[in-house]
């Protein structure tokens, strides 16, 4: 049996923008990390690294899962600390994109590398084989490219690029580390300029700029057309360039121009004059506060090519083009864009056409198969669908015919015909359930199996990797043609489904939009707990897609309470509710009428709140382990469900909080009760001389709830108290269900029993309430909170401190639940809470009144 290789310690060479952020993400994953930089000329030799670490604090979104992680990065420099490289299992070079500088650094550090160390360059597009020449021949087998995308914490893609000498097992070891430890999606790229994602993504941007200028479209109009309407990030095209940095984009384009002289599109690998001019002026985008866009006061201005000045950004998609873009069927959408004479539609068709053409012609040269190309673009640029997926969804042969016709007519950016494999009469696409199309044998370093023997029998449609790490992904990211079978159904309603995979562990998934909580969801959870206790060893709450849950559905709240005779109770039919709200917003009805109906139906509203509390308690005291598998948002009721489960298993990018104050109420599904109970348990653990002072522990939980604080990572959720020390944090969201199941098995391995009911919970009482009120009075007088914020805060304080009783009194959970429910209902009856609910329904964001 071969010895298992562990990556215990990593060194990052270069403390620039990427190097420092890569180091940050390594410590996010609890990997011991050194960050190297040139020594400072004066003072502390490591001050250059310290300056870079200070810079990490200013970045938003933060590259750190918690500010506390910053101290885990060990500063180092090339003059004093090279000996420490011998202890590192992985060294990642992330200095400037200059082959001469990189080569000089490699020659400097080569004598200090351990025999089993892996050395990897984070180059975004330089030749890995050329870089390898700087190492002695005996070390090249431990060298490869490892290209992270910016920002490294949030972008899923890492490209892994071998040189000619790279050992196959080394790539497999690195891939397992990147996937499971760092949570990344790995694409094996060939050693061609800019690899896969940048090669395709940057070409798409160049095509966009070319056709926008040809058709006279403003930059703001281009962004209005190429963002969410196409399933791409809101930053679309030009705004993305500003975020990335115009100089960075220019460097990537330069790499293409200098190294792809035989590319049929080579003449288009030039920066437009206006872009070169901006760079010369130092207008590099977001980092210089001016680029294609510029913020002036609260307004966003955009560069106007006609005047060479900035104007207000107000470009929009034409209504007729919007109608086309709203079409979900890609076949109809592309046909309508191609058939329209509107310049905006012609622009979009031209960009798609040239992108498809480019991908088809270069697939064989840059990627091992079509799946890798699509995933690279999706994970590296944030697209919902890759180029080949869109093409296939629109009808492969139909689109191929359109592209060929445009090439023949001289409309395309290049006149090279489509490759022969594209137009094979039997071809319906590139993605199938058996695998994705590979126009040539894979690279000499296939995954999970060695060498030439595999090359000879490699199918034309390559299946997914067989590396063991992917067995942890029970439902990996899917492409068109790949179906997911979510186990065997136990029961299913319109809003929930309970299922299993034959291993004795039940899974409950919500079917509501944003996985919001309705009355039927509450009923579904209660039924699922009963089923799990009767027939399964554990129950996992897991959603097939994020978020975990955005909380209670206000639309259903407003609809259900107006019809008190319906069995649906407070929550009713979502479609009817949406129609009512639209009716109200159109001026044909009053949101106040809906709200008044709610207040007039208090018994039914209170009954559903009580059911919410019942659900939380059932999850907490079930006879089998209950696991909340959290990914993305877990707000309000979603947070309350999770904190009552036996365990939370959360992805790092989980954003958790009790946010009910945003709509003028307090958490009443057990959230206030549970946090008060945790405060009491903490006070008990740290009590001196049997004196329990719960107030210091209540205070931080009170602040979280009263301010509607949401964690910006699962690590911060642990610091805020929403995750316990025993809860787990997962870096790769596709491993979440696997790890949740392993947690359930571990709990059962120790003869799981639910916690005992707490009948002696210490509370802060009226003294705690008075202290919290005094603090809020200061905030009110200082203008930091409104009168209604103060009112809500007082009720949260009353609930969490246990009401008007002596400090140190003992109460049970039901006492706190009753206080929750009472204060929720009283807040619901106020005019200002009504205004907050109305505003949230109309605008989708909270009102502070």
Coordinates of N, CA and C in Angstrom, one line a residue, residues 504-713:
X504 N -30.8 4.2 5.4 CA -31.4 4.3 6.7 C -31.5 5.8 7.2
X505 N -31.0 6.7 6.4 CA -31.0 8.1 6.8 C -32.0 8.9 5.9
X506 N -33.0 9.5 6.6 CA -34.0 10.3 5.8 C -33.5 11.7 5.6
X507 N -34.0 12.2 4.4 CA -33.6 13.6 4.0 C -34.9 14.3 3.7
X508 N -35.1 15.6 4.2 CA -36.2 16.4 3.9 C -35.7 17.6 3.1
X509 N -36.3 17.8 2.0 CA -36.0 19.0 1.1 C -37.2 19.8 0.9
X510 N -37.1 21.2 0.9 CA -38.2 22.1 0.7 C -38.3 22.3 -0.8
X511 N -39.5 22.6 -1.3 CA -39.7 22.9 -2.7 C -40.2 24.3 -3.0
X512 N -40.3 25.1 -1.9 CA -40.8 26.5 -2.0 C -39.7 27.4 -2.6
X513 N -40.1 28.5 -3.1 CA -39.1 29.5 -3.6 C -38.3 30.0 -2.5
X514 N -36.9 30.0 -2.7 CA -36.0 30.4 -1.7 C -36.1 29.5 -0.4
X515 N -36.8 28.4 -0.6 CA -37.0 27.5 0.5 C -37.6 28.1 1.7
X516 N -38.5 29.1 1.5 CA -39.2 29.8 2.5 C -40.2 28.8 3.3
X517 N -40.6 29.2 4.5 CA -41.3 28.4 5.3 C -42.8 28.7 5.3
X518 N -43.6 27.8 4.9 CA -45.1 28.0 4.9 C -45.7 27.0 5.9
X519 N -47.0 27.1 6.0 CA -47.7 26.3 7.0 C -47.5 24.8 6.5
X520 N -47.5 24.6 5.2 CA -47.4 23.2 4.7 C -46.0 22.7 5.0
X521 N -45.0 23.6 4.9 CA -43.6 23.2 5.3 C -43.5 22.8 6.7
X522 N -44.2 23.6 7.6 CA -44.2 23.2 9.0 C -44.9 21.8 9.2
X523 N -46.0 21.6 8.5 CA -46.6 20.3 8.6 C -45.7 19.2 8.1
X524 N -45.0 19.5 7.0 CA -44.1 18.5 6.4 C -42.9 18.2 7.4
X525 N -42.4 19.1 8.1 CA -41.3 18.8 9.0 C -41.8 18.0 10.2
X526 N -43.0 18.3 10.7 CA -43.6 17.5 11.8 C -43.8 16.1 11.3
X527 N -44.3 15.9 10.1 CA -44.5 14.6 9.6 C -43.2 13.8 9.4
X528 N -42.2 14.6 8.9 CA -40.9 14.0 8.6 C -40.2 13.5 9.9
X529 N -40.3 14.2 11.0 CA -39.8 13.8 12.3 C -40.5 12.5 12.7
X530 N -41.8 12.5 12.6 CA -42.5 11.3 13.0 C -42.0 10.1 12.2
X531 N -41.9 10.3 10.9 CA -41.5 9.2 10.0 C -40.1 8.7 10.3
X532 N -39.2 9.7 10.6 CA -37.8 9.4 10.9 C -37.7 8.6 12.2
X533 N -38.5 9.0 13.2 CA -38.4 8.2 14.5 C -39.0 6.8 14.3
X534 N -39.9 6.6 13.4 CA -40.5 5.3 13.2 C -39.7 4.4 12.3
X535 N -39.0 5.0 11.3 CA -38.4 4.1 10.2 C -37.0 4.4 9.9
X536 N -36.4 5.4 10.4 CA -35.0 5.8 10.0 C -34.1 6.0 11.2
X537 N -32.8 6.1 10.9 CA -31.9 6.3 12.0 C -31.5 7.8 12.2
X538 N -31.9 8.7 11.3 CA -31.6 10.1 11.4 C -32.4 10.9 10.4
X539 N -32.5 12.2 10.6 CA -33.2 13.1 9.6 C -32.3 14.2 9.3
X540 N -32.1 14.5 8.0 CA -31.3 15.6 7.6 C -32.2 16.6 6.8
X541 N -32.1 17.9 7.2 CA -32.7 18.9 6.4 C -31.7 19.4 5.4
X542 N -31.9 19.2 4.1 CA -30.9 19.5 3.0 C -31.7 19.9 1.8
X543 N -31.2 21.0 1.2 CA -31.9 21.5 -0.1 C -31.0 21.1 -1.3
X544 N -31.7 20.8 -2.4 CA -31.0 20.4 -3.6 C -30.2 21.5 -4.2
X545 N -30.5 22.8 -3.9 CA -29.8 24.0 -4.3 C -29.9 25.0 -3.1
X546 N -28.8 25.8 -2.9 CA -29.0 26.9 -1.9 C -30.1 27.9 -2.3
X547 N -30.6 28.6 -1.3 CA -30.2 28.7 0.1 C -30.9 27.6 0.9
X548 N -30.4 27.5 2.2 CA -31.1 26.6 3.1 C -32.5 27.0 3.3
X549 N -32.7 28.3 3.8 CA -34.0 28.8 3.9 C -33.9 30.3 4.2
X550 N -34.7 31.1 3.4 CA -34.8 32.6 3.6 C -35.8 33.0 4.7
X551 N -36.4 32.0 5.4 CA -37.3 32.3 6.5 C -38.8 32.2 6.1
X552 N -39.6 32.8 6.9 CA -41.1 32.7 6.6 C -41.4 33.5 5.4
X553 N -42.5 33.1 4.7 CA -42.9 33.8 3.4 C -44.0 34.8 3.7
X554 N -43.6 36.1 3.6 CA -44.5 37.2 4.0 C -45.7 37.3 3.1
X555 N -45.5 37.0 1.8 CA -46.7 37.0 0.9 C -47.7 36.0 1.3
X556 N -47.3 34.8 1.7 CA -48.3 33.8 2.2 C -48.9 34.3 3.5
X557 N -48.2 34.9 4.3 CA -48.7 35.5 5.6 C -49.9 36.4 5.2
X558 N -49.7 37.4 4.3 CA -50.7 38.4 4.0 C -51.9 37.8 3.3
X559 N -51.7 36.8 2.5 CA -52.8 36.1 1.8 C -53.6 35.3 2.7
X560 N -52.9 34.5 3.5 CA -53.6 33.5 4.3 C -54.5 34.1 5.3
X561 N -54.1 35.2 6.0 CA -54.9 35.8 7.1 C -56.1 36.5 6.6
X562 N -56.2 36.8 5.3 CA -57.3 37.6 4.8 C -58.5 36.6 4.6
X563 N -58.2 35.3 4.6 CA -59.3 34.3 4.4 C -59.3 33.3 5.5
X564 N -59.8 33.8 6.7 CA -59.7 33.0 7.9 C -60.5 31.7 7.8
X565 N -61.3 31.5 6.8 CA -62.0 30.2 6.8 C -61.2 29.1 6.1
X566 N -60.1 29.5 5.4 CA -59.3 28.5 4.7 C -58.6 27.6 5.7
X567 N -58.4 26.3 5.3 CA -57.7 25.4 6.2 C -56.2 25.7 6.2
X568 N -55.8 26.4 5.1 CA -54.3 26.7 5.0 C -53.8 27.6 6.1
X569 N -54.7 28.2 6.9 CA -54.3 29.0 8.0 C -53.6 30.2 7.6
X570 N -52.6 30.7 8.4 CA -52.0 31.9 8.1 C -51.3 32.0 6.8
X571 N -50.7 30.8 6.3 CA -50.0 30.8 5.1 C -50.9 30.1 4.0
X572 N -51.2 30.8 2.9 CA -52.0 30.2 1.9 C -51.3 30.0 0.5
X573 N -52.1 30.2 -0.5 CA -51.5 29.9 -1.9 C -50.6 31.1 -2.3
X574 N -49.4 30.8 -2.7 CA -48.4 31.8 -3.0 C -48.8 32.6 -4.2
X575 N -49.4 31.9 -5.2 CA -49.7 32.6 -6.5 C -50.8 33.6 -6.2
X576 N -51.8 33.2 -5.4 CA -52.9 34.2 -5.1 C -52.4 35.3 -4.3
X577 N -51.4 35.0 -3.4 CA -50.8 36.1 -2.5 C -50.1 37.1 -3.4
X578 N -49.3 36.6 -4.3 CA -48.6 37.4 -5.2 C -49.5 38.3 -6.0
X579 N -50.6 37.7 -6.5 CA -51.6 38.5 -7.3 C -52.2 39.6 -6.4
X580 N -52.4 39.3 -5.1 CA -53.0 40.3 -4.2 C -52.0 41.5 -4.0
X581 N -50.8 41.1 -3.8 CA -49.8 42.2 -3.6 C -49.6 43.0 -4.9
X582 N -49.6 42.4 -6.1 CA -49.6 43.2 -7.3 C -50.8 44.1 -7.4
X583 N -52.0 43.6 -7.0 CA -53.2 44.3 -7.1 C -53.1 45.6 -6.2
X584 N -52.5 45.3 -5.0 CA -52.3 46.5 -4.1 C -51.4 47.5 -4.6
X585 N -50.2 47.0 -5.1 CA -49.2 47.9 -5.6 C -49.7 48.7 -6.8
X586 N -50.6 48.1 -7.6 CA -51.2 48.8 -8.7 C -52.2 49.9 -8.3
X587 N -52.5 50.0 -7.0 CA -53.4 51.1 -6.5 C -54.8 50.7 -6.5
X588 N -55.1 49.4 -6.7 CA -56.5 48.9 -6.7 C -56.9 48.3 -5.3
X589 N -56.0 48.3 -4.4 CA -56.4 47.8 -3.1 C -55.4 48.4 -2.1
X590 N -55.6 48.1 -0.8 CA -54.7 48.6 0.2 C -54.0 47.5 0.9
X591 N -52.6 47.7 1.0 CA -51.9 46.7 1.8 C -52.4 46.7 3.2
X592 N -52.8 47.9 3.6 CA -53.3 48.0 5.0 C -54.6 47.1 5.2
X593 N -55.4 47.0 4.1 CA -56.5 46.1 4.2 C -56.1 44.7 4.5
X594 N -55.0 44.3 3.8 CA -54.5 42.9 4.0 C -54.0 42.8 5.5
X595 N -53.3 43.8 5.9 CA -52.7 43.7 7.2 C -53.8 43.8 8.3
X596 N -54.8 44.6 8.1 CA -55.9 44.7 9.1 C -56.6 43.3 9.2
X597 N -56.7 42.6 8.0 CA -57.3 41.3 8.1 C -56.4 40.3 8.9
X598 N -55.1 40.5 8.9 CA -54.2 39.7 9.7 C -54.5 40.0 11.2
X599 N -54.6 41.2 11.5 CA -54.8 41.6 12.9 C -56.1 41.1 13.4
X600 N -57.1 41.1 12.5 CA -58.4 40.7 12.9 C -58.5 39.1 13.0
X601 N -57.5 38.5 12.6 CA -57.5 37.0 12.7 C -56.4 36.5 13.6
X602 N -56.2 37.2 14.8 CA -55.2 36.9 15.7 C -55.1 35.4 16.1
X603 N -56.2 34.8 16.5 CA -56.1 33.4 16.9 C -55.4 32.5 15.9
X604 N -55.7 32.7 14.6 CA -55.1 31.8 13.6 C -53.6 32.2 13.4
X605 N -53.3 33.4 13.4 CA -51.8 33.8 13.4 C -51.1 33.2 14.5
X606 N -51.6 33.4 15.7 CA -50.9 32.9 16.9 C -50.8 31.4 16.9
X607 N -51.8 30.7 16.3 CA -51.7 29.2 16.2 C -50.5 28.8 15.3
X608 N -50.3 29.5 14.2 CA -49.2 29.1 13.3 C -47.9 29.5 14.0
X609 N -47.8 30.6 14.7 CA -46.6 30.9 15.5 C -46.3 29.7 16.5
X610 N -47.3 29.3 17.2 CA -47.2 28.2 18.1 C -46.7 26.9 17.4
X611 N -47.2 26.7 16.2 CA -46.8 25.5 15.4 C -45.3 25.6 15.0
X612 N -44.9 26.9 14.7 CA -43.5 27.1 14.4 C -42.6 26.7 15.6
X613 N -43.0 27.1 16.7 CA -42.3 26.7 17.9 C -42.3 25.2 18.2
X614 N -43.4 24.6 17.9 CA -43.6 23.2 18.0 C -42.6 22.4 17.1
X615 N -42.4 22.9 15.9 CA -41.5 22.3 14.9 C -40.1 22.4 15.5
X616 N -39.7 23.6 15.9 CA -38.3 23.7 16.5 C -38.1 22.8 17.6
X617 N -39.0 22.6 18.5 CA -38.8 21.7 19.7 C -38.8 20.3 19.2
X618 N -39.6 19.9 18.2 CA -39.6 18.5 17.7 C -38.2 18.2 17.1
X619 N -37.6 19.2 16.4 CA -36.3 19.0 15.8 C -35.3 18.8 16.9
X620 N -35.4 19.5 18.0 CA -34.5 19.5 19.1 C -34.6 18.2 19.9
X621 N -35.8 17.7 20.1 CA -36.0 16.6 21.1 C -36.4 15.3 20.3
X622 N -36.2 15.2 19.0 CA -36.5 14.0 18.3 C -35.6 12.8 18.9
X623 N -36.2 11.6 18.7 CA -35.5 10.5 19.2 C -34.4 10.0 18.3
X624 N -34.2 10.6 17.1 CA -33.1 10.3 16.2 C -32.4 11.6 16.0
X625 N -31.1 11.6 15.6 CA -30.4 12.8 15.3 C -31.0 13.6 14.2
X626 N -31.1 14.9 14.4 CA -31.5 15.8 13.3 C -30.4 16.7 12.9
X627 N -30.1 16.7 11.6 CA -28.9 17.5 11.1 C -29.4 18.5 10.1
X628 N -29.0 19.8 10.4 CA -29.3 20.9 9.5 C -28.1 21.0 8.5
X629 N -28.2 20.7 7.3 CA -27.2 20.8 6.3 C -27.3 22.2 5.6
X630 N -26.6 23.2 6.1 CA -26.9 24.6 5.7 C -25.9 25.0 4.6
X631 N -26.4 25.6 3.6 CA -25.6 26.2 2.5 C -26.3 27.5 2.1
X632 N -25.5 28.6 2.1 CA -26.1 29.9 1.7 C -26.9 30.5 2.9
X633 N -28.0 31.2 2.5 CA -28.8 31.9 3.5 C -29.5 30.9 4.5
X634 N -29.4 31.2 5.8 CA -30.3 30.5 6.8 C -30.8 31.7 7.7
X635 N -31.9 32.3 7.2 CA -32.3 33.5 7.9 C -33.6 33.3 8.6
X636 N -33.9 34.0 9.7 CA -35.2 33.9 10.4 C -35.5 32.5 10.8
X637 N -36.6 32.0 10.2 CA -37.1 30.7 10.5 C -36.1 29.6 10.1
X638 N -35.4 29.9 9.0 CA -34.3 28.9 8.6 C -33.2 28.8 9.6
X639 N -32.9 29.9 10.2 CA -31.9 29.9 11.3 C -32.4 29.2 12.5
X640 N -33.7 29.5 12.9 CA -34.3 28.8 14.0 C -34.4 27.3 13.9
X641 N -34.7 26.8 12.7 CA -34.7 25.4 12.5 C -33.3 24.8 12.8
X642 N -32.3 25.5 12.2 CA -31.0 24.9 12.2 C -30.4 24.9 13.6
X643 N -30.6 25.9 14.4 CA -30.1 26.0 15.8 C -30.7 25.0 16.7
X644 N -31.9 24.5 16.3 CA -32.6 23.5 17.2 C -32.2 22.0 16.8
X645 N -31.5 21.8 15.7 CA -31.2 20.5 15.3 C -30.0 20.0 16.1
X646 N -29.8 18.7 16.2 CA -28.8 18.0 16.9 C -27.4 18.5 16.5
X647 N -27.3 18.7 15.2 CA -26.0 19.3 14.6 C -26.3 20.2 13.5
X648 N -25.5 21.1 13.3 CA -25.4 21.9 12.0 C -24.2 21.5 11.3
X649 N -24.3 21.2 10.0 CA -23.2 21.0 9.1 C -23.3 22.1 8.1
X650 N -22.5 23.1 8.1 CA -22.6 24.3 7.2 C -21.5 24.5 6.3
X651 N -21.7 24.9 5.1 CA -20.7 25.3 4.2 C -20.1 26.6 4.7
X652 N -18.8 26.8 4.3 CA -18.2 28.1 4.8 C -19.0 29.3 4.3
X653 N -19.6 29.2 3.1 CA -20.4 30.4 2.6 C -21.8 30.2 3.1
X654 N -22.0 30.1 4.3 CA -23.3 30.1 5.0 C -23.5 31.4 5.7
X655 N -24.6 32.1 5.4 CA -24.9 33.4 6.0 C -26.1 33.3 6.9
X656 N -25.9 33.3 8.2 CA -26.9 32.8 9.2 C -27.3 34.0 10.1
X657 N -28.5 34.1 10.4 CA -28.9 35.2 11.3 C -30.4 35.2 11.6
X658 N -30.8 35.8 12.7 CA -32.2 36.0 13.1 C -32.5 37.5 12.7
X659 N -33.2 37.7 11.6 CA -33.3 39.0 11.0 C -34.8 39.6 11.1
X660 N -35.6 39.0 12.0 CA -37.0 39.4 12.0 C -37.2 40.9 12.3
X661 N -36.2 41.5 13.0 CA -36.4 43.0 13.2 C -36.6 43.8 12.0
X662 N -36.1 43.2 10.8 CA -36.2 43.9 9.6 C -37.7 44.1 9.1
X663 N -38.6 43.3 9.6 CA -40.0 43.4 9.3 C -40.8 43.8 10.6
X664 N -40.1 44.2 11.6 CA -40.7 44.8 12.8 C -41.2 43.8 13.8
X665 N -40.7 42.6 13.8 CA -41.1 41.6 14.8 C -39.9 41.0 15.4
X666 N -40.0 40.0 16.3 CA -38.9 39.3 16.9 C -38.9 37.9 16.5
X667 N -37.8 37.1 16.6 CA -37.8 35.7 16.4 C -38.8 35.0 17.3
X668 N -39.8 34.3 16.8 CA -40.8 33.6 17.6 C -40.9 32.2 17.3
X669 N -40.0 31.6 16.6 CA -40.0 30.2 16.3 C -39.0 29.4 17.2
X670 N -38.8 30.0 18.4 CA -37.8 29.4 19.3 C -36.4 30.1 19.3
X671 N -36.2 31.1 18.4 CA -34.9 31.7 18.3 C -34.5 32.4 19.5
X672 N -35.3 33.3 20.1 CA -35.0 34.0 21.3 C -34.8 33.1 22.5
X673 N -35.7 32.1 22.6 CA -35.6 31.1 23.6 C -34.3 30.3 23.6
X674 N -33.9 29.9 22.4 CA -32.7 29.0 22.3 C -31.4 29.8 22.6
X675 N -31.4 31.1 22.1 CA -30.2 31.8 22.4 C -30.1 32.2 23.9
X676 N -31.2 32.5 24.5 CA -31.3 32.7 26.0 C -30.8 31.5 26.7
X677 N -31.2 30.3 26.3 CA -30.9 29.1 26.9 C -29.3 28.8 26.7
X678 N -28.8 29.1 25.6 CA -27.4 29.0 25.4 C -26.6 29.9 26.3
X679 N -27.1 31.1 26.4 CA -26.4 32.1 27.3 C -26.4 31.5 28.8
X680 N -27.5 30.9 29.2 CA -27.6 30.4 30.5 C -26.6 29.2 30.7
X681 N -26.5 28.4 29.7 CA -25.6 27.3 29.7 C -24.1 27.7 29.8
X682 N -23.8 28.8 29.1 CA -22.4 29.3 29.1 C -22.2 29.9 30.5
X683 N -23.1 30.7 31.0 CA -23.0 31.2 32.4 C -22.8 30.2 33.4
X684 N -23.5 29.0 33.3 CA -23.3 27.9 34.2 C -21.9 27.3 34.2
X685 N -21.4 27.2 32.9 CA -20.0 26.6 32.8 C -19.0 27.5 33.4
X686 N -19.2 28.8 33.4 CA -18.1 29.7 33.8 C -18.5 30.4 35.2
X687 N -19.4 29.8 35.9 CA -19.9 30.4 37.1 C -18.8 30.3 38.2
X688 N -18.7 31.3 39.1 CA -17.8 31.3 40.2 C -18.6 31.2 41.5
X689 N -18.2 30.3 42.4 CA -18.8 30.1 43.7 C -20.3 29.9 43.5
X690 N -20.7 29.1 42.5 CA -22.1 28.8 42.3 C -23.0 30.0 42.0
X691 N -22.4 31.2 41.8 CA -23.2 32.4 41.4 C -23.2 32.5 39.9
X692 N -24.5 32.4 39.4 CA -24.7 32.5 37.9 C -25.1 33.9 37.5
X693 N -24.2 34.5 36.8 CA -24.5 35.8 36.2 C -24.7 35.7 34.7
X694 N -25.9 35.6 34.3 CA -26.2 35.3 32.9 C -26.1 36.5 32.0
X695 N -26.2 37.7 32.5 CA -26.3 38.9 31.7 C -25.2 39.0 30.7
X696 N -23.9 38.9 31.1 CA -22.8 39.1 30.1 C -23.0 38.2 28.9
X697 N -23.6 37.0 29.0 CA -23.7 36.1 27.9 C -25.0 36.4 27.1
X698 N -26.0 36.9 27.8 CA -27.2 37.3 27.1 C -26.9 38.5 26.2
X699 N -26.1 39.4 26.6 CA -25.9 40.7 25.9 C -25.4 40.5 24.5
X700 N -24.5 39.6 24.2 CA -24.0 39.5 22.8 C -25.1 38.8 21.9
X701 N -25.9 37.9 22.5 CA -27.0 37.3 21.7 C -28.1 38.3 21.5
X702 N -28.4 39.1 22.5 CA -29.4 40.2 22.3 C -28.9 41.1 21.2
X703 N -27.7 41.5 21.2 CA -27.2 42.4 20.2 C -27.4 41.8 18.8
X704 N -27.0 40.5 18.6 CA -27.2 39.9 17.3 C -28.6 40.0 16.8
X705 N -29.5 39.7 17.7 CA -31.0 39.6 17.3 C -31.5 41.0 17.1
X706 N -31.2 41.9 18.0 CA -31.8 43.3 18.0 C -31.3 44.1 16.8
X707 N -30.1 43.8 16.4 CA -29.5 44.5 15.2 C -29.7 43.7 13.9
X708 N -30.3 42.5 14.0 CA -30.6 41.7 12.8 C -29.3 41.3 12.1
X709 N -28.2 41.0 12.9 CA -26.9 40.7 12.4 C -26.9 39.4 11.6
X710 N -26.3 39.3 10.5 CA -26.1 38.1 9.7 C -24.7 37.8 9.6
X711 N -24.3 36.6 9.8 CA -22.9 36.2 9.7 C -22.5 36.2 8.3
X712 N -21.2 36.6 8.0 CA -20.7 36.6 6.7 C -19.9 35.4 6.3
X713 N -20.0 34.4 7.2 CA -19.4 33.1 6.9 C -19.9 32.2 8.0

